Short mmCIF file of C-alpha atoms in Angstrom, two decimals:
data_model
loop_
_atom_site.label_atom_id
_atom_site.label_comp_id
_atom_site.label_asym_id
_atom_site.label_seq_id
_atom_site.Cartn_x
_atom_site.Cartn_y
_atom_site.Cartn_z
CA MET A 1 91.65 105.65 72.00
CA ALA A 2 91.91 101.90 72.54
CA PRO A 3 89.01 99.84 71.20
CA ARG A 4 86.45 98.63 73.68
CA GLU A 5 86.47 94.96 74.53
CA THR A 6 83.59 93.14 72.85
CA ASP A 7 84.23 89.54 73.91
CA PRO A 8 80.97 88.57 75.74
CA ARG A 9 82.36 85.36 77.19
CA PRO A 10 82.78 85.24 80.97
CA THR A 11 86.31 85.28 82.33
CA ARG A 12 87.83 82.23 83.96
CA LEU A 13 87.48 83.93 87.36
CA ALA A 14 83.77 84.52 86.69
CA GLU A 15 83.33 80.85 85.83
CA THR A 16 85.14 79.86 89.03
CA LEU A 17 82.90 82.11 91.09
CA VAL A 18 79.77 80.69 89.45
CA GLU A 19 80.91 77.17 90.35
CA GLU A 20 81.62 78.17 93.96
CA LEU A 21 78.34 80.06 94.38
CA SER A 22 76.33 77.24 92.86
CA GLU A 23 77.79 74.89 95.44
CA HIS A 24 78.02 77.08 98.55
CA GLY A 25 75.45 79.84 98.08
CA PRO A 26 75.71 83.63 97.76
CA MET A 27 78.57 85.83 98.97
CA THR A 28 78.48 89.47 100.00
CA PHE A 29 79.29 92.00 97.31
CA ARG A 30 82.27 92.93 99.47
CA ASP A 31 83.69 89.42 99.13
CA PHE A 32 82.95 89.39 95.40
CA MET A 33 84.76 92.72 94.90
CA GLU A 34 87.73 91.44 96.89
CA ARG A 35 87.97 88.41 94.61
CA ALA A 36 87.44 90.43 91.41
CA LEU A 37 90.29 92.77 92.31
CA TYR A 38 92.75 90.60 94.22
CA ASP A 39 92.09 86.91 93.55
CA PRO A 40 95.52 85.29 93.01
CA GLY A 41 94.24 83.34 90.03
CA GLY A 42 92.66 86.16 88.06
CA GLY A 43 92.02 89.31 90.09
CA TYR A 44 92.42 92.65 88.38
CA TYR A 45 95.37 93.79 90.51
CA SER A 46 96.99 90.37 90.75
CA SER A 47 97.88 90.24 87.06
CA SER A 48 101.01 91.80 85.59
CA GLY A 49 98.97 93.21 82.72
CA THR A 50 96.17 95.16 84.36
CA ALA A 51 95.92 98.88 85.02
CA TRP A 52 99.46 99.79 83.93
CA ARG A 53 99.74 97.86 80.70
CA GLU A 54 100.48 99.45 77.34
CA ARG A 55 96.79 100.28 76.89
CA PRO A 56 95.70 101.15 80.44
CA ASP A 57 92.17 101.42 81.79
CA TYR A 58 92.81 104.72 83.55
CA VAL A 59 95.55 107.13 84.59
CA THR A 60 96.38 108.60 87.98
CA ALA A 61 97.87 112.00 88.81
CA PRO A 62 101.52 110.78 88.89
CA GLN A 63 101.13 109.35 85.39
CA VAL A 64 99.94 112.73 84.09
CA ASP A 65 102.86 114.84 85.34
CA PRO A 66 105.81 114.51 87.78
CA SER A 67 104.75 117.68 89.61
CA PHE A 68 102.69 115.56 92.00
CA GLY A 69 105.74 113.57 93.08
CA ALA A 70 107.77 116.79 93.39
CA ALA A 71 105.07 118.30 95.63
CA VAL A 72 105.11 115.22 97.88
CA ALA A 73 108.91 115.47 98.05
CA ARG A 74 108.61 119.07 99.27
CA LEU A 75 106.04 118.01 101.84
CA MET A 76 108.50 115.34 102.99
CA GLN A 77 111.10 118.02 103.64
CA GLU A 78 108.69 119.76 106.03
CA CYS A 79 107.85 116.42 107.64
CA ASP A 80 111.56 115.82 108.10
CA VAL A 81 112.01 119.14 109.92
CA ALA A 82 108.98 118.46 112.14
CA LEU A 83 110.53 115.11 113.12
CA GLY A 84 113.88 116.70 113.94
CA CYS A 85 115.67 115.36 110.83
CA PRO A 86 116.05 111.77 112.06
CA ARG A 87 118.96 109.59 110.98
CA ARG A 88 116.47 107.55 108.95
CA PHE A 89 113.35 108.94 107.31
CA ASP A 90 110.75 106.26 106.57
CA LEU A 91 108.51 106.55 103.51
CA VAL A 92 105.80 103.89 103.37
CA ASP A 93 103.80 103.77 100.14
CA PHE A 94 100.58 101.74 99.94
CA GLY A 95 99.33 100.42 96.62
CA GLY A 96 101.83 102.41 94.56
CA GLY A 97 100.83 100.91 91.20
CA ASP A 98 103.64 101.04 88.69
CA GLY A 99 105.95 103.09 90.93
CA VAL A 100 105.77 106.36 88.97
CA LEU A 101 105.01 108.42 92.08
CA LEU A 102 107.92 106.98 94.06
CA GLY A 103 110.27 107.49 91.13
CA ASP A 104 109.24 111.14 90.85
CA ILE A 105 109.66 111.63 94.61
CA CYS A 106 113.18 110.21 94.52
CA THR A 107 114.17 112.32 91.50
CA ALA A 108 112.91 115.47 93.20
CA LEU A 109 114.69 114.66 96.47
CA GLN A 110 117.96 114.02 94.67
CA GLY A 111 117.78 117.47 93.11
CA GLU A 112 116.31 119.49 95.98
CA ALA A 113 117.13 117.62 99.21
CA PRO A 114 120.03 115.20 98.64
CA ASN A 115 120.63 114.85 102.39
CA LEU A 116 117.07 113.66 102.93
CA TYR A 117 117.39 111.32 99.96
CA GLU A 118 120.47 109.72 101.54
CA ARG A 119 118.51 109.11 104.77
CA LEU A 120 115.46 107.79 102.93
CA HIS A 121 114.24 104.29 103.76
CA GLY A 122 111.29 103.40 101.55
CA CYS A 123 108.87 100.52 101.96
CA CYS A 124 106.40 99.62 99.22
CA VAL A 125 103.34 97.74 100.47
CA GLU A 126 101.78 96.22 97.36
CA ARG A 127 99.47 93.21 97.22
CA GLY A 128 99.76 92.60 93.48
CA PRO A 129 102.84 90.64 92.36
CA GLY A 130 102.66 92.22 88.91
CA ALA A 131 102.67 95.73 90.35
CA ARG A 132 105.54 94.85 92.72
CA HIS A 133 107.58 93.69 89.73
CA GLN A 134 106.84 96.90 87.84
CA GLN A 135 107.81 98.99 90.85
CA GLN A 136 111.08 97.14 91.27
CA GLN A 137 111.94 97.73 87.63
CA ARG A 138 111.07 101.42 87.71
CA LEU A 139 112.91 102.02 90.99
CA ALA A 140 116.00 100.04 90.05
CA ALA A 141 118.19 103.16 90.31
CA HIS A 142 116.92 103.69 93.87
CA ALA A 143 116.85 100.02 94.91
CA ASP A 144 119.21 100.57 97.87
CA HIS A 145 116.54 102.77 99.47
CA PHE A 146 113.55 100.42 99.14
CA THR A 147 112.09 97.16 100.37
CA TRP A 148 108.86 95.48 99.25
CA LEU A 149 106.09 93.85 101.26
CA SER A 150 102.83 92.25 100.19
CA ASP A 151 101.18 93.20 103.47
CA ILE A 152 101.74 95.82 106.15
CA ASP A 153 101.83 93.09 108.80
CA GLY A 154 105.47 92.69 107.78
CA LEU A 155 106.24 95.98 109.54
CA PRO A 156 106.84 95.80 113.30
CA ARG A 157 104.82 97.91 115.73
CA ASN A 158 106.09 101.49 116.16
CA SER A 159 108.81 100.95 113.56
CA VAL A 160 108.03 103.90 111.26
CA ARG A 161 109.11 107.53 111.68
CA GLY A 162 108.28 109.53 108.60
CA LEU A 163 105.47 109.65 106.05
CA VAL A 164 102.85 107.11 104.99
CA VAL A 165 101.43 107.76 101.51
CA SER A 166 98.42 106.31 99.72
CA ASN A 167 97.32 107.56 96.31
CA GLU A 168 93.97 106.22 95.10
CA LEU A 169 94.15 103.27 97.47
CA LEU A 170 91.04 103.62 99.62
CA ASP A 171 88.67 103.81 96.63
CA ALA A 172 89.79 100.26 95.75
CA PHE A 173 88.95 98.83 99.19
CA ALA A 174 86.18 96.26 98.89
CA VAL A 175 82.79 97.64 99.94
CA HIS A 176 79.51 96.26 101.18
CA ARG A 177 76.47 97.42 99.21
CA VAL A 178 73.29 98.11 101.15
CA VAL A 179 69.76 99.24 100.37
CA CYS A 180 66.90 100.53 102.49
CA ARG A 181 63.75 98.38 102.17
CA LYS A 182 60.59 99.16 104.19
CA GLY A 183 62.64 101.04 106.76
CA SER A 184 65.12 98.21 107.26
CA LEU A 185 68.68 97.74 106.10
CA CYS A 186 69.27 95.04 103.49
CA GLU A 187 72.53 93.95 101.92
CA VAL A 188 73.35 93.14 98.30
CA TYR A 189 74.81 89.67 97.68
CA VAL A 190 76.25 88.04 94.57
CA ASP A 191 74.82 84.65 93.57
CA ALA A 192 74.75 82.30 90.59
CA ASP A 193 71.67 81.69 88.46
CA ASP A 194 71.68 79.60 85.28
CA GLY A 195 75.44 79.93 84.96
CA MET A 196 75.44 83.70 85.40
CA LEU A 197 76.43 86.03 88.22
CA VAL A 198 73.42 87.87 89.62
CA GLU A 199 72.60 90.18 92.53
CA ARG A 200 70.28 89.25 95.38
CA GLU A 201 69.20 91.13 98.48
CA GLY A 202 69.26 89.68 101.95
CA PRO A 203 69.74 90.53 105.62
CA PRO A 204 72.97 92.31 106.65
CA SER A 205 75.93 89.97 106.96
CA THR A 206 77.36 91.84 109.94
CA GLU A 207 76.15 94.24 112.63
CA GLU A 208 79.09 96.50 111.72
CA LEU A 209 77.05 97.88 108.81
CA ALA A 210 74.39 99.29 111.12
CA SER A 211 77.14 100.53 113.47
CA TYR A 212 78.78 102.40 110.58
CA ILE A 213 75.49 104.06 109.69
CA ALA A 214 74.88 105.08 113.29
CA ALA A 215 78.44 106.31 113.94
CA ASN A 216 78.38 108.50 110.82
CA GLU A 217 74.79 109.68 111.42
CA ILE A 218 73.58 108.39 108.05
CA LYS A 219 69.88 108.24 107.26
CA LEU A 220 68.95 106.20 104.18
CA VAL A 221 65.52 106.62 102.63
CA GLU A 222 63.32 103.95 101.07
CA GLY A 223 64.98 102.39 98.03
CA GLN A 224 68.27 104.23 98.48
CA THR A 225 71.38 102.16 97.80
CA ALA A 226 74.86 102.92 99.10
CA GLU A 227 78.29 101.46 99.74
CA ILE A 228 79.86 100.98 103.14
CA CYS A 229 83.59 100.44 103.44
CA LEU A 230 84.51 98.84 106.76
CA GLU A 231 88.19 98.47 105.83
CA VAL A 232 89.08 102.12 106.34
CA ALA A 233 88.86 101.78 110.13
CA ASP A 234 91.07 98.69 110.10
CA TRP A 235 93.56 100.37 107.76
CA MET A 236 93.86 103.49 109.92
CA GLY A 237 94.30 101.32 112.99
CA THR A 238 97.03 99.29 111.31
CA VAL A 239 98.86 102.42 110.12
CA SER A 240 98.69 103.80 113.66
CA ARG A 241 100.17 100.55 114.96
CA VAL A 242 103.28 100.76 112.80
CA LEU A 243 103.71 104.56 112.87
CA LEU A 244 105.59 105.67 115.96
CA GLU A 245 105.46 109.30 114.93
CA GLY A 246 104.90 111.01 111.64
CA PHE A 247 102.34 111.75 108.99
CA VAL A 248 99.76 110.10 106.73
CA LEU A 249 99.05 111.58 103.30
CA THR A 250 95.85 110.29 101.69
CA VAL A 251 94.98 111.25 98.11
CA ASP A 252 91.71 109.99 96.70
CA TYR A 253 88.34 110.91 95.27
CA GLY A 254 85.08 110.85 97.16
CA ALA A 255 82.78 113.12 99.15
CA GLU A 256 81.75 114.17 102.61
CA THR A 257 79.43 111.79 104.45
CA SER A 258 76.45 114.15 104.13
CA ALA A 259 76.88 114.36 100.36
CA LEU A 260 77.70 110.70 99.76
CA TYR A 261 74.59 109.48 101.58
CA ASP A 262 72.30 112.41 100.75
CA PRO A 263 68.66 111.24 100.42
CA GLU A 264 68.56 112.76 96.93
CA ARG A 265 71.42 110.49 95.89
CA MET A 266 69.48 107.28 95.39
CA ARG A 267 72.24 105.35 93.60
CA GLU A 268 75.58 104.35 95.06
CA SER A 269 78.87 105.70 93.68
CA LEU A 270 80.25 102.34 92.59
CA VAL A 271 81.89 102.56 89.16
CA CYS A 272 83.94 100.27 86.93
CA GLN A 273 86.67 101.33 84.51
CA HIS A 274 87.73 99.51 81.38
CA ARG A 275 89.77 101.04 78.55
CA TYR A 276 88.98 104.57 79.80
CA GLN A 277 85.26 103.76 79.66
CA LEU A 278 83.12 103.98 82.79
CA ASN A 279 80.30 101.54 83.50
CA THR A 280 78.16 100.34 86.40
CA GLU A 281 78.29 96.61 85.67
CA PRO A 282 80.64 95.06 88.25
CA LEU A 283 79.47 91.52 87.44
CA LYS A 284 80.84 91.84 83.89
CA ARG A 285 84.50 91.43 82.82
CA VAL A 286 85.31 90.00 86.25
CA GLY A 287 89.04 90.43 86.81
CA ARG A 288 89.48 92.49 83.63
CA GLN A 289 88.11 95.82 84.85
CA ASP A 290 88.69 98.03 87.85
CA ILE A 291 85.96 98.47 90.47
CA THR A 292 86.01 101.51 92.74
CA ALA A 293 83.75 103.41 95.12
CA HIS A 294 83.87 106.99 96.40
CA VAL A 295 85.70 107.45 99.69
CA ASP A 296 83.69 108.72 102.65
CA PHE A 297 86.01 111.50 103.83
CA GLY A 298 83.99 112.18 106.97
CA ASN A 299 84.43 108.55 108.01
CA LEU A 300 88.13 108.69 107.13
CA ARG A 301 88.68 111.60 109.50
CA ARG A 302 86.54 109.95 112.19
CA CYS A 303 88.53 106.70 111.94
CA GLY A 304 91.74 108.72 112.05
CA THR A 305 90.67 110.38 115.29
CA LEU A 306 89.89 106.98 116.81
CA ALA A 307 93.38 105.83 115.76
CA ASN A 308 95.06 108.83 117.47
CA PHE A 309 95.60 110.98 114.38
CA ASP A 310 95.06 114.72 114.05
CA VAL A 311 94.10 116.37 110.75
CA ILE A 312 96.57 119.02 109.58
CA GLY A 313 95.12 119.78 106.15
CA ASP A 314 92.28 118.82 103.85
CA VAL A 315 92.33 120.41 100.37
CA SER A 316 91.85 119.60 96.71
CA LEU A 317 94.72 118.11 94.73
CA ALA A 318 94.97 121.33 92.71
CA VAL A 319 95.44 123.42 95.86
CA PHE A 320 98.02 120.97 97.17
CA LEU A 321 100.03 121.15 93.95
CA VAL A 322 99.99 124.95 93.87
CA GLY A 323 100.84 125.16 97.58
CA PHE A 324 103.87 122.93 97.17
CA GLY A 325 105.42 124.66 94.22
CA ALA A 326 104.11 122.90 91.12
CA VAL A 327 103.45 126.15 89.27
CA GLU A 328 106.92 127.53 89.95
CA GLU A 329 108.42 124.57 88.10
CA LEU A 330 106.98 125.85 84.85
CA THR A 331 107.52 129.59 85.20
CA PRO A 332 107.84 131.05 81.69
CA ASP A 333 111.31 131.92 80.47
CA PRO A 334 111.76 135.69 81.10
CA SER A 335 113.58 135.92 77.78
CA GLY A 336 110.31 135.09 76.06
CA LYS A 337 111.73 132.00 74.37
CA SER A 338 109.06 129.48 73.44
CA LEU A 339 108.71 126.23 75.34
CA GLY A 340 110.56 123.18 74.08
CA ALA A 341 108.72 119.92 73.39
CA HIS A 342 109.53 118.50 76.84
CA ASP A 343 108.50 121.68 78.66
CA LEU A 344 105.34 121.90 76.58
CA ARG A 345 104.34 118.36 77.60
CA ARG A 346 105.00 119.28 81.24
CA TYR A 347 103.00 122.48 80.85
CA LEU A 348 100.02 120.68 79.34
CA GLY A 349 100.23 117.89 81.93
CA LEU A 350 100.22 120.36 84.80
CA ARG A 351 97.32 122.29 83.29
CA HIS A 352 95.44 118.98 83.12
CA LEU A 353 96.03 118.34 86.82
CA LEU A 354 95.09 121.84 87.89
CA PHE A 355 92.10 122.62 85.70
CA THR A 356 90.27 119.34 85.11
CA GLU A 357 88.30 116.97 87.31
CA ILE A 358 91.51 115.30 88.54
CA GLY A 359 92.63 118.40 90.42
CA ASP A 360 89.17 119.32 91.67
CA ALA A 361 87.63 115.96 92.56
CA HIS A 362 90.67 114.45 94.26
CA ARG A 363 91.21 115.41 97.88
CA VAL A 364 94.47 115.51 99.78
CA ILE A 365 94.20 114.85 103.52
CA LEU A 366 97.24 115.11 105.79
CA GLN A 367 97.09 113.60 109.27
CA CYS A 368 99.76 113.35 111.95
CA LYS A 369 100.50 111.31 115.04
CA GLY A 370 102.90 112.15 117.86
CA VAL A 371 104.17 115.27 116.08
CA ASN A 372 103.77 118.97 116.74
CA PRO A 373 102.34 120.27 113.45
CA ILE A 374 103.30 123.91 114.12
CA PRO A 375 106.35 123.88 111.78
CA PHE A 376 104.01 123.36 108.84
CA SER A 377 102.83 126.19 106.64
CA LEU A 378 99.21 125.38 107.36
CA ASP A 379 97.90 128.05 105.02
CA ARG A 380 99.02 125.85 102.14
CA LEU A 381 96.84 122.99 103.31
CA GLY A 382 93.65 124.84 104.08
#
C-alpha cells in the first residue's frame, strides 16, 4: 500500500482560492468542488498525474478486470440490432479516465463482433487534458475509430445513433451542500479565515435547490445535511439533444432518493479519496484528492423522463456482468487442468467485481430514446 501523504502545507490551488475568497467573499461549495476537481491550474482531474498515476487514489471496475468492457461490448451488439445495424454505430464515452474501458470494449468487439467494430465511431468527451492524453496513448491501435472532445457541445444536435456510456462520472459532478436549520434551508459556502479555507452557512444561492427538494419529495429534518446535484438534469438534457436515437448506459454508486435523504441519515454522503484512503475533509489537499458524492438514482430517472428517455434496466453491476456473459469467460477447463497465471488473475479480478462492494454498490441503469426496446433480453437487466 502506498504511504499516506503527510505534507500539511496547502496546495497552490488552495492558496489561490484563499486569495480570491479574501478579496471577493465566499463561494458555494459547488463552485469550490468544481475548482478543486477541474481548475486548469491545479484541479484534480486537470493534471496528468492524478487518479491514474503509478500509485493511484482508487480503482474503477474496468481497471479490476476486462470483463466489464466485454459485457458492454455485448450490450452494444444488442443495441446495434435494435437500431437496425446502421452504417455507423456511435459510441460516446463521458469521462473515460485512462481509457481502459474503451480499450477493453474494442478488444472484445474485434473478437466477437468484427463487423460492428468496423462500423464503430467513438467519441471520447473528457475535460481533463491529462486523461485525454492517456486515452489517446492507450487507444492508439484503435485511433481510426475515435475522436476526442473536451466538451459535449462539440457534438451537433441529433448527431448520435448508438450508445452513450458514463462510468463513475455523475458522482464527480459538483454538488451543492445544504442543511436544515430551524425549518429553513441553508447552504454551505467555502470562505477564507486567517489564511485557511473554512465552511460557512448562508441562504441558498439559487431557488433551484428548493425546487429539487420539492420535485423529489425530500423532507430534511433539523440539522440534517445533504448534497444536491443540479448538473444531472442539465447533463441528461444535453445527452438527449445530441442523441437522435439510441441508449444511455450509466454506471455509478449511490442510492434511491428515499434512502439518500432519509431523516435517519443526518450526514451527507460526500467523501474524498487519497491513496486508497477515504476521508471527509474536502478542504484539505485541494487538487490532490478526489471528491465524490453518492448519485441520487431516483432523480437520475426523473431527469431522464423529462429528457424523453425510458428506463430499460436498473440492476447492480454484478447482475449486469453475469447477465452479459462475464462468468462464461472463465468457465473451468473440462480437462481439469489448473488455471495459468493470466487466467488466475482474471479469475480473481472477476471474483472481486462480483462478490465485493464494487459489484453490489454500483448500479447499472440503461435508458433509451427513440428506440423500441423489445429486442432486448430484459430479464438480464431486471
